[in-house]
Coordinates of C-alpha atoms in Angstrom, one line a residue:
M19 CA -44.7 39.4 19.5
S20 CA -43.7 36.8 17.0
A21 CA -40.7 34.4 17.9
R22 CA -37.7 34.2 15.9
P23 CA -36.3 31.0 14.3
I24 CA -33.8 29.5 16.7
S25 CA -32.2 26.2 16.8
L26 CA -31.3 24.1 19.7
P27 CA -28.8 25.6 21.9
T28 CA -26.1 23.6 23.8
P29 CA -25.9 23.7 27.6
P30 CA -23.0 25.0 29.3
D31 CA -20.4 23.0 31.1
D32 CA -21.9 23.5 34.5
A33 CA -25.7 23.2 33.4
P34 CA -27.5 20.2 35.0
G35 CA -28.0 17.3 32.8
T36 CA -24.9 18.0 30.7
A37 CA -21.6 15.6 30.6
S38 CA -18.1 17.3 30.9
P39 CA -16.4 17.4 27.5
V40 CA -13.8 14.5 27.7
P41 CA -10.1 16.0 27.1
P42 CA -8.1 15.2 24.3
Q43 CA -5.4 13.2 26.0
A44 CA -8.2 10.8 27.3
I45 CA -8.5 9.2 24.0
P46 CA -5.6 6.9 22.9
A47 CA -4.2 8.0 19.4
A48 CA -2.9 4.4 18.6
G49 CA -5.5 1.9 20.1
F50 CA -8.6 4.1 19.3
W51 CA -8.8 3.0 15.6
S52 CA -7.3 -0.5 16.0
G53 CA -9.6 -3.3 15.0
W54 CA -12.1 -0.8 13.1
S55 CA -12.9 -1.3 9.4
T56 CA -12.5 1.6 6.9
R57 CA -16.1 2.0 6.5
A58 CA -16.7 2.5 10.3
R59 CA -13.7 4.9 10.3
L60 CA -15.1 6.9 7.5
I61 CA -18.5 7.0 9.4
A62 CA -16.8 7.9 12.7
V63 CA -14.9 10.8 11.0
V64 CA -18.3 12.1 9.3
L65 CA -20.2 11.9 12.5
A66 CA -17.2 13.7 14.5
I67 CA -17.5 16.5 12.0
D68 CA -21.3 16.7 12.5
V69 CA -20.9 16.8 16.3
V70 CA -18.3 19.4 16.1
A71 CA -20.4 21.3 13.8
A72 CA -23.5 21.0 15.8
L73 CA -21.5 22.2 18.8
V74 CA -20.2 25.4 17.1
S75 CA -23.8 26.0 15.7
C76 CA -25.4 25.5 18.8
G77 CA -23.0 28.1 21.0
V78 CA -24.0 30.7 18.0
I79 CA -27.4 30.1 18.3
V80 CA -27.5 30.3 22.1
I81 CA -25.7 33.7 22.0
N82 CA -28.3 34.9 19.3
A83 CA -31.3 33.4 21.5
R84 CA -30.3 35.2 24.7
T85 CA -29.8 38.6 22.8
A86 CA -33.2 38.0 21.0
V87 CA -35.0 37.2 24.4
K88 CA -33.4 40.1 26.0
V89 CA -34.5 42.5 23.1
E90 CA -37.9 41.1 23.0
T91 CA -38.7 41.4 26.8
R92 CA -37.4 45.0 26.7
A93 CA -39.4 45.8 23.9
S94 CA -42.7 44.5 25.5
L95 CA -41.7 46.3 28.8
S96 CA -41.3 49.7 26.9
T97 CA -44.6 49.0 24.9
V98 CA -46.4 48.3 28.1
E99 CA -45.0 51.1 30.2
S100 CA -46.3 53.6 27.2
L101 CA -49.7 52.0 27.4
V102 CA -50.1 52.3 31.0
A103 CA -49.2 56.0 30.6
D104 CA -51.4 56.7 28.0
T105 CA -54.5 55.0 29.7
I106 CA -53.7 57.0 32.8
R107 CA -53.5 60.3 30.7
L108 CA -56.8 59.6 29.1
L109 CA -58.7 58.7 31.8
D110 CA -57.6 61.6 34.0
A111 CA -60.7 63.0 34.9
A112 CA -62.4 59.6 35.7
P113 CA -63.2 58.5 39.3
P114 CA -59.9 56.7 40.9
E115 CA -61.9 53.2 41.1
R116 CA -62.9 53.4 37.5
L117 CA -59.4 54.2 36.6
L118 CA -58.0 51.2 38.5
Q119 CA -60.7 49.0 37.0
T120 CA -60.1 50.0 33.6
L121 CA -56.4 49.4 33.8
D122 CA -57.0 45.9 35.3
L123 CA -59.4 45.1 32.5
R124 CA -57.2 46.5 29.8
F125 CA -53.8 44.7 30.5
Q126 CA -55.4 41.3 31.1
I127 CA -53.8 39.6 28.3
L128 CA -50.1 40.5 27.6
R129 CA -47.1 38.7 26.5
H130 CA -43.5 38.7 28.0
V131 CA -44.8 41.1 30.8
R132 CA -47.0 40.9 33.8
V133 CA -48.8 44.1 35.4
T134 CA -50.1 44.6 38.9
V135 CA -52.2 47.2 39.8
R136 CA -52.2 48.6 43.4
D137 CA -54.3 51.2 45.4
A138 CA -53.2 53.8 47.4
A139 CA -53.2 51.5 50.5
G140 CA -51.1 48.8 48.6
A141 CA -53.7 46.3 47.9
T142 CA -53.9 44.6 44.6
V143 CA -56.9 45.7 42.3
G144 CA -58.2 42.3 41.0
A145 CA -56.0 39.7 39.6
P146 CA -52.5 40.4 38.3
I147 CA -52.7 41.5 34.9
G148 CA -51.2 39.4 32.0
Q149 CA -51.9 36.1 30.7
P150 CA -51.2 33.6 33.6
R151 CA -48.6 30.6 32.5
Q152 CA -50.4 27.4 32.4
E153 CA -47.4 25.1 32.0
K154 CA -43.7 25.5 31.5
T155 CA -42.6 24.0 28.3
A156 CA -39.0 24.5 28.4
P157 CA -36.8 22.7 30.7
A158 CA -35.1 24.4 33.6
W159 CA -31.3 23.9 32.1
F160 CA -32.6 25.4 28.8
A161 CA -34.1 28.4 30.4
D162 CA -31.0 29.0 32.4
L163 CA -29.1 29.0 29.4
I164 CA -30.7 31.9 27.7
M165 CA -32.7 33.5 30.8
P166 CA -32.0 37.4 31.0
K167 CA -32.3 39.4 34.2
V168 CA -36.1 39.7 35.2
E169 CA -36.5 43.8 35.3
Q170 CA -39.4 45.4 37.5
H171 CA -40.8 48.9 36.9
E172 CA -43.3 50.9 39.1
L173 CA -45.3 53.5 37.6
P174 CA -47.4 56.0 39.7
I175 CA -51.1 56.3 38.8
V176 CA -51.9 60.0 39.1
T177 CA -55.3 61.5 38.3
A178 CA -56.3 65.3 39.4
G179 CA -52.7 65.7 40.6
R180 CA -53.5 62.9 43.5
T181 CA -51.5 59.6 43.4
I182 CA -54.3 56.9 43.8
G183 CA -52.2 53.8 43.2
T184 CA -49.0 52.2 41.2
A185 CA -49.0 49.8 38.4
R186 CA -46.0 47.4 38.7
I187 CA -44.7 45.9 35.4
T188 CA -42.5 42.8 35.5
T189 CA -40.9 40.9 32.6
Q190 CA -41.7 37.5 31.8
P191 CA -39.0 36.2 29.6
M192 CA -40.3 32.7 29.6
D193 CA -43.0 33.1 27.1
E194 CA -40.3 33.9 24.6
I195 CA -38.0 31.0 25.9
D196 CA -40.9 28.6 25.6
E197 CA -41.6 29.4 21.8
I198 CA -37.7 29.1 21.1
W199 CA -37.6 25.9 23.0
V200 CA -40.5 24.4 20.9
Y201 CA -38.9 25.6 17.7
A202 CA -35.5 24.5 18.8
R203 CA -36.8 21.1 19.8
A204 CA -38.4 20.5 16.3
L205 CA -35.6 21.6 14.3
S206 CA -33.2 19.2 16.6
L207 CA -35.6 16.1 16.0
T208 CA -35.4 17.1 12.1
T209 CA -31.8 17.6 12.1
F210 CA -31.4 14.3 13.9
C211 CA -33.5 12.2 11.7
I212 CA -31.9 13.9 8.6
N213 CA -28.4 13.0 10.0
A214 CA -29.6 9.5 10.9
A215 CA -30.8 9.0 7.3
M216 CA -27.4 10.2 5.9
L217 CA -25.2 8.1 7.9
A218 CA -27.4 5.1 6.6
A219 CA -27.2 6.2 3.3
L220 CA -23.3 6.7 3.9
Y221 CA -23.2 3.3 5.4
L222 CA -25.0 1.4 2.5
A223 CA -22.8 3.8 -0.2
L224 CA -19.6 3.0 1.5
G225 CA -20.2 -0.7 1.8
R226 CA -20.8 -0.7 -2.2
V227 CA -17.8 1.7 -2.8
L228 CA -15.3 -0.5 -0.5
A229 CA -16.4 -3.7 -1.8
P230 CA -13.4 -4.0 -4.0
L231 CA -11.1 -3.7 -0.9
G232 CA -12.7 -6.9 0.5
R233 CA -12.4 -8.7 -2.8
L234 CA -8.6 -7.4 -3.1
A235 CA -8.1 -8.8 0.4
D236 CA -9.4 -12.2 -0.7
G237 CA -7.2 -12.1 -3.8
L238 CA -4.3 -11.5 -1.7
T239 CA -5.3 -14.3 0.6
Q240 CA -5.1 -16.7 -2.6
L241 CA -1.9 -15.3 -3.5
E242 CA -0.6 -16.1 -0.2
R243 CA -1.8 -19.7 -0.2
H244 CA 0.2 -19.9 -3.9
D245 CA -3.1 -19.7 -6.0
Y246 CA -1.8 -17.4 -8.6
T247 CA -5.2 -17.8 -10.5
A248 CA -6.8 -15.1 -8.6
R249 CA -8.2 -12.4 -10.5
L250 CA -10.1 -9.3 -9.9
E251 CA -13.1 -8.0 -11.6
N252 CA -12.5 -4.1 -13.0
P253 CA -14.6 -2.0 -10.4
A254 CA -16.4 1.4 -11.6
T255 CA -14.2 3.3 -9.3
H256 CA -11.0 4.7 -11.3
E257 CA -8.8 4.3 -8.4
F258 CA -9.7 0.7 -7.3
A259 CA -9.7 0.0 -11.2
V260 CA -6.0 0.7 -11.3
I261 CA -5.5 -1.3 -8.2
A262 CA -7.6 -4.2 -9.6
R263 CA -5.1 -4.1 -13.1
R264 CA -2.0 -4.2 -11.3
F265 CA -3.1 -7.0 -8.8
N266 CA -4.2 -8.8 -12.3
Q267 CA -0.6 -7.9 -13.6
V268 CA 1.2 -9.2 -10.4
A269 CA -0.8 -12.4 -10.4
E270 CA -0.1 -13.1 -14.2
A271 CA 3.5 -12.2 -13.5
L272 CA 3.7 -14.7 -10.3
S273 CA 2.0 -17.2 -12.4
A274 CA 4.4 -16.8 -15.3
V275 CA 7.2 -17.1 -12.9
R276 CA 5.9 -20.3 -11.4
A277 CA 5.5 -21.7 -14.7
A278 CA 9.2 -20.9 -15.4
N279 CA 10.6 -22.1 -12.4
G280 CA 8.7 -25.5 -13.3
R281 CA 10.2 -25.3 -16.6
L282 CA 13.6 -24.5 -15.1
K283 CA 13.2 -27.5 -12.7
R284 CA 12.3 -30.1 -15.3
Q285 CA 15.2 -28.6 -17.3
L286 CA 17.6 -29.0 -14.3
L287 CA 16.3 -32.5 -13.8
T288 CA 16.8 -33.3 -17.4
A289 CA 20.2 -31.7 -17.7
Q290 CA 21.4 -33.6 -14.5
D291 CA 20.4 -36.9 -16.3
D292 CA 21.8 -36.1 -19.5
E293 CA 25.2 -35.2 -17.7
R294 CA 25.2 -38.2 -16.1
R295 CA 24.3 -40.1 -19.0
S296 CA 27.2 -38.4 -20.7
T297 CA 29.5 -39.3 -18.5
A298 CA 28.6 -42.6 -18.2
L299 CA 28.9 -43.0 -22.2
E300 CA 32.3 -41.3 -22.1
L301 CA 33.6 -43.7 -19.5
H302 CA 32.2 -46.7 -21.0
D303 CA 33.3 -45.7 -24.6
E304 CA 36.7 -43.8 -23.8
F305 CA 37.9 -45.5 -20.5
G306 CA 36.9 -49.1 -21.1
P307 CA 38.8 -49.7 -24.2
C308 CA 41.7 -48.3 -22.8
L309 CA 41.4 -50.3 -19.7
F310 CA 40.9 -53.4 -21.8
A311 CA 44.1 -52.6 -23.9
L312 CA 46.0 -52.0 -20.7
E313 CA 44.8 -55.4 -19.3
A314 CA 45.9 -57.0 -22.8
N315 CA 49.2 -55.2 -22.9
A316 CA 49.9 -56.2 -19.2
A317 CA 49.1 -59.8 -19.9
S318 CA 51.3 -59.8 -22.9
V319 CA 54.2 -58.5 -21.0
K320 CA 53.5 -61.0 -18.4
R321 CA 53.8 -64.1 -20.9
L322 CA 57.1 -62.6 -22.2
A323 CA 58.4 -62.1 -18.7
T324 CA 57.4 -65.6 -17.6
G325 CA 58.4 -67.7 -20.9
T326 CA 61.2 -70.1 -20.9
A327 CA 63.2 -68.3 -23.6
E328 CA 64.9 -65.2 -23.2
P329 CA 62.5 -62.2 -23.3
D330 CA 62.2 -60.2 -26.7
R331 CA 63.3 -56.8 -25.9
D332 CA 61.9 -55.2 -28.8
K333 CA 58.5 -56.8 -27.8
L334 CA 58.8 -55.5 -24.2
L335 CA 59.7 -51.9 -25.7
A336 CA 56.5 -51.9 -27.9
R337 CA 54.1 -53.0 -25.2
A338 CA 55.5 -50.1 -22.8
S339 CA 55.2 -47.8 -25.6
E340 CA 51.6 -48.9 -26.1
I341 CA 50.9 -48.8 -22.3
A342 CA 52.4 -45.3 -22.2
A343 CA 50.3 -44.0 -25.1
I344 CA 47.1 -45.4 -23.4
V345 CA 48.0 -43.9 -20.2
G346 CA 48.3 -40.6 -22.0
Q347 CA 45.3 -40.8 -23.7
V348 CA 43.2 -41.9 -20.2
Q349 CA 44.9 -38.8 -18.8
S350 CA 43.7 -36.6 -21.8
R351 CA 40.0 -38.0 -21.5
N352 CA 40.3 -37.6 -17.7
R353 CA 41.5 -34.0 -18.1
D354 CA 38.6 -33.1 -20.6
L355 CA 36.0 -34.8 -18.5
L356 CA 37.2 -32.9 -15.4
N357 CA 37.2 -29.6 -17.4
R358 CA 33.5 -30.1 -18.5
L359 CA 32.4 -31.1 -14.7
R360 CA 34.3 -28.0 -13.3
P361 CA 37.1 -26.0 -14.7
H362 CA 40.0 -26.7 -12.3
A363 CA 42.0 -23.7 -13.4
L364 CA 39.2 -21.3 -12.3
G365 CA 40.4 -19.6 -9.0
Q366 CA 43.9 -20.7 -9.5
V367 CA 45.1 -18.8 -12.4
P368 CA 43.9 -15.3 -13.6
L369 CA 40.4 -15.6 -15.5
A370 CA 42.0 -14.2 -18.7
D371 CA 44.4 -17.0 -18.8
C372 CA 41.5 -19.5 -17.9
L373 CA 39.5 -17.9 -21.0
D374 CA 42.8 -18.4 -23.3
L375 CA 42.9 -22.1 -22.3
L376 CA 39.4 -22.6 -23.2
L377 CA 39.8 -21.1 -26.7
R378 CA 42.8 -23.0 -27.4
D379 CA 41.1 -26.1 -26.4
F380 CA 38.4 -25.6 -28.7
A381 CA 41.1 -24.7 -31.4
R382 CA 42.4 -28.1 -30.6
R383 CA 39.4 -30.1 -31.0
H384 CA 37.8 -28.0 -33.9
P385 CA 40.7 -27.2 -36.3
E386 CA 38.3 -26.0 -39.0
T387 CA 37.2 -23.1 -36.9
R388 CA 39.2 -20.0 -36.2
F389 CA 38.7 -18.8 -32.5
T390 CA 39.8 -15.4 -31.4
G391 CA 39.8 -14.0 -27.8
R392 CA 40.3 -10.6 -26.6
F393 CA 40.4 -10.6 -22.9
Q394 CA 42.5 -7.7 -21.9
G395 CA 42.0 -5.5 -18.8
L396 CA 40.3 -8.1 -16.8
A397 CA 41.1 -8.4 -13.1
R398 CA 42.4 -11.5 -11.8
G399 CA 38.9 -12.8 -10.6
Y400 CA 35.6 -11.5 -9.7
G401 CA 34.4 -14.3 -7.5
D402 CA 33.7 -17.8 -7.9
L403 CA 30.2 -17.3 -9.3
A404 CA 31.0 -14.5 -11.9
D405 CA 34.0 -16.3 -13.1
L406 CA 32.1 -19.5 -13.6
T407 CA 29.4 -18.0 -15.3
V408 CA 31.6 -16.4 -17.7
F409 CA 33.5 -19.3 -18.6
R410 CA 30.4 -21.2 -19.1
C411 CA 28.5 -18.7 -21.1
I412 CA 31.7 -18.5 -23.4
Q413 CA 32.0 -22.2 -23.6
E414 CA 28.5 -22.8 -24.2
S415 CA 28.2 -20.0 -27.0
M416 CA 31.5 -21.2 -28.8
T417 CA 29.9 -24.7 -28.6
N418 CA 26.4 -23.6 -30.4
A419 CA 28.6 -21.5 -33.0
V420 CA 30.4 -24.9 -34.0
R421 CA 27.5 -27.5 -33.3
H422 CA 24.3 -25.5 -34.6
G423 CA 25.8 -22.3 -36.4
H424 CA 28.8 -24.3 -38.4
A425 CA 30.7 -21.0 -37.9
A426 CA 34.1 -20.6 -39.4
T427 CA 35.2 -17.6 -37.1
V428 CA 34.2 -17.2 -33.5
T429 CA 35.2 -14.0 -31.5
A430 CA 35.0 -13.9 -27.8
E431 CA 35.5 -10.7 -25.9
A432 CA 35.4 -9.9 -22.1
R433 CA 36.1 -6.4 -20.6
E434 CA 35.5 -4.4 -17.6
G435 CA 33.9 -0.9 -17.8
N436 CA 31.4 1.2 -15.9
G437 CA 31.4 -1.2 -12.9
S438 CA 30.0 -4.1 -15.2
L439 CA 31.9 -7.1 -16.7
V440 CA 30.8 -7.0 -20.3
V441 CA 31.1 -10.3 -22.4
S442 CA 30.2 -10.8 -26.2
I443 CA 30.5 -14.1 -28.3
A444 CA 30.0 -13.4 -31.9
D445 CA 30.3 -16.1 -35.0
D446 CA 29.7 -16.0 -38.6
G447 CA 27.6 -18.8 -38.8
T448 CA 24.1 -19.6 -40.0
G449 CA 22.8 -18.2 -36.4
F450 CA 19.4 -19.5 -35.6
A451 CA 16.1 -20.1 -37.2
P452 CA 13.4 -17.3 -36.3
D453 CA 11.6 -20.3 -34.8
H454 CA 14.1 -21.9 -33.0
G455 CA 13.1 -22.2 -29.2
T456 CA 15.0 -21.8 -26.1
G457 CA 17.3 -24.7 -25.2
L458 CA 19.0 -26.0 -22.1
G459 CA 22.0 -24.2 -23.1
L460 CA 20.5 -21.0 -23.6
S461 CA 18.1 -21.1 -20.4
G462 CA 21.2 -22.1 -18.4
M463 CA 23.3 -18.9 -19.6
R464 CA 20.3 -16.6 -19.0
E465 CA 19.4 -18.1 -15.4
R466 CA 23.3 -17.6 -14.4
V467 CA 23.4 -14.1 -15.6
E468 CA 20.4 -13.0 -14.1
A469 CA 21.3 -14.8 -10.7
L470 CA 24.1 -12.2 -10.5
D471 CA 21.5 -9.3 -11.6
G472 CA 23.1 -9.2 -14.9
T473 CA 21.6 -8.9 -18.4
F474 CA 21.6 -11.6 -21.2
V475 CA 20.9 -10.7 -24.8
L476 CA 20.9 -13.3 -28.0
D477 CA 20.8 -11.4 -31.3
K478 CA 20.1 -14.7 -33.3
H479 CA 19.4 -13.1 -36.8
P480 CA 21.6 -14.3 -39.6
P481 CA 24.4 -14.1 -40.5
G482 CA 25.8 -15.5 -37.5
A483 CA 24.6 -15.0 -34.0
V484 CA 25.7 -12.6 -31.1
V485 CA 25.5 -13.2 -27.5
R486 CA 25.9 -10.2 -25.1
I487 CA 26.2 -10.4 -21.3
M488 CA 26.6 -7.8 -18.8
I489 CA 27.3 -8.6 -15.0
P490 CA 27.6 -5.9 -12.3
V491 CA 31.0 -6.2 -10.4
D492 CA 30.5 -3.3 -8.1
A493 CA 31.6 -3.3 -4.3
Q494 CA 28.5 -5.2 -3.3
R495 CA 30.3 -8.3 -4.7
G496 CA 33.3 -7.6 -2.9
D497 CA 32.9 -10.7 -0.6
D498 CA 33.1 -13.0 -3.5
A499 CA 35.5 -11.2 -5.6
D500 CA 39.3 -12.0 -5.6
P501 CA 41.1 -8.7 -4.6
V502 CA 44.3 -9.5 -6.6
R503 CA 44.3 -8.1 -9.8
S504 CA 46.4 -9.4 -13.0
A505 CA 49.2 -7.1 -14.0

């Protein structure tokens, strides 16, 4: 009988030469994957799936093979029993010796069974009938997996109503098992070669597919070293292409921020130098003449007081008036200078009063321009940084309106609403030219506002210009804000 296609079965746990399965808890969940590359992990997952599939398939195949061997041997046993019975019936009239020899010769070549003919005395006639097994092909552990129980039947040989011997029929499943083993071994080798080739191809394919991850790691290393010129090529894979585009956008943004920081640093140094130069010029131009005048008047008073004649009271009074006027001028200049360096009223009086004082000071220095302010509903203060930012932005915006826009009317408004401090400064001047760049004043305002997580918007299209500022004043800024609000 022909053998059925059977795959390589898996030996049971107690079969010799097999390893005991590793319990799941013996493999650490956290440290098992540590240090593995993505490619190695994917290949390990595929290999594990192959092993599980092979184990399940082998289990099914072993069950089917065991059933197939049992059915095959039983069918052979039934067939041989029928042949022996038919032979005895056909040769019923033959002499006993001829009948026994005929049975011995007829069943010399049989598969899956062995037939032994014995005479009435129990002696074996000829050799055991059946094809002798020259060599065992299947190993013992494989045979033990699918070996069915060996069956043995004895048929009496009766002729002329007299029993002249017996035919003992014994099943031999090793013939079928050997065929299954040869097929299973060939199938296993073929499957192993196919899986090995598949894993090798998968290793190479994953190397090409995951190559963008290596380039991404190199790019991130460049960014970590503050090299913002790193750029990634656009890979063919859609997901990696999206990551590469995002990486390039981040690198460009970091490069732009770095350039902006460099410009701000240079502008800061320039602003500091300009402020020092302006302060030095004001001290020289304003305080120098005043001090010289004080010195001259003091010398004149000294001459009048030390003269031989009676001091002229009118001259002394005139000199004293000049000294008082010069001192008043020095005090005014000193106050203006201090306010420009740091508004001393901030933190001491409500923010709305500080802004009103600022508008009155501008109105005093620029009488040709009308300044209007609306600062109702403001708290006493919103913290040192927020108050100073609002003050400086209004101050710089009004300076730009007068100096560059030649405005006749400037309106400043500040109010609190929806958890934010909203400030707007509008003028009716000439505004900014379309090609006008961003100067130190505008850059300083924008940086101050953005440092407080606020927004700065400049509408510089004529007529006039409008500066809009919004600064959050939620509970997160409570540490800086003054809890006392104006009535």
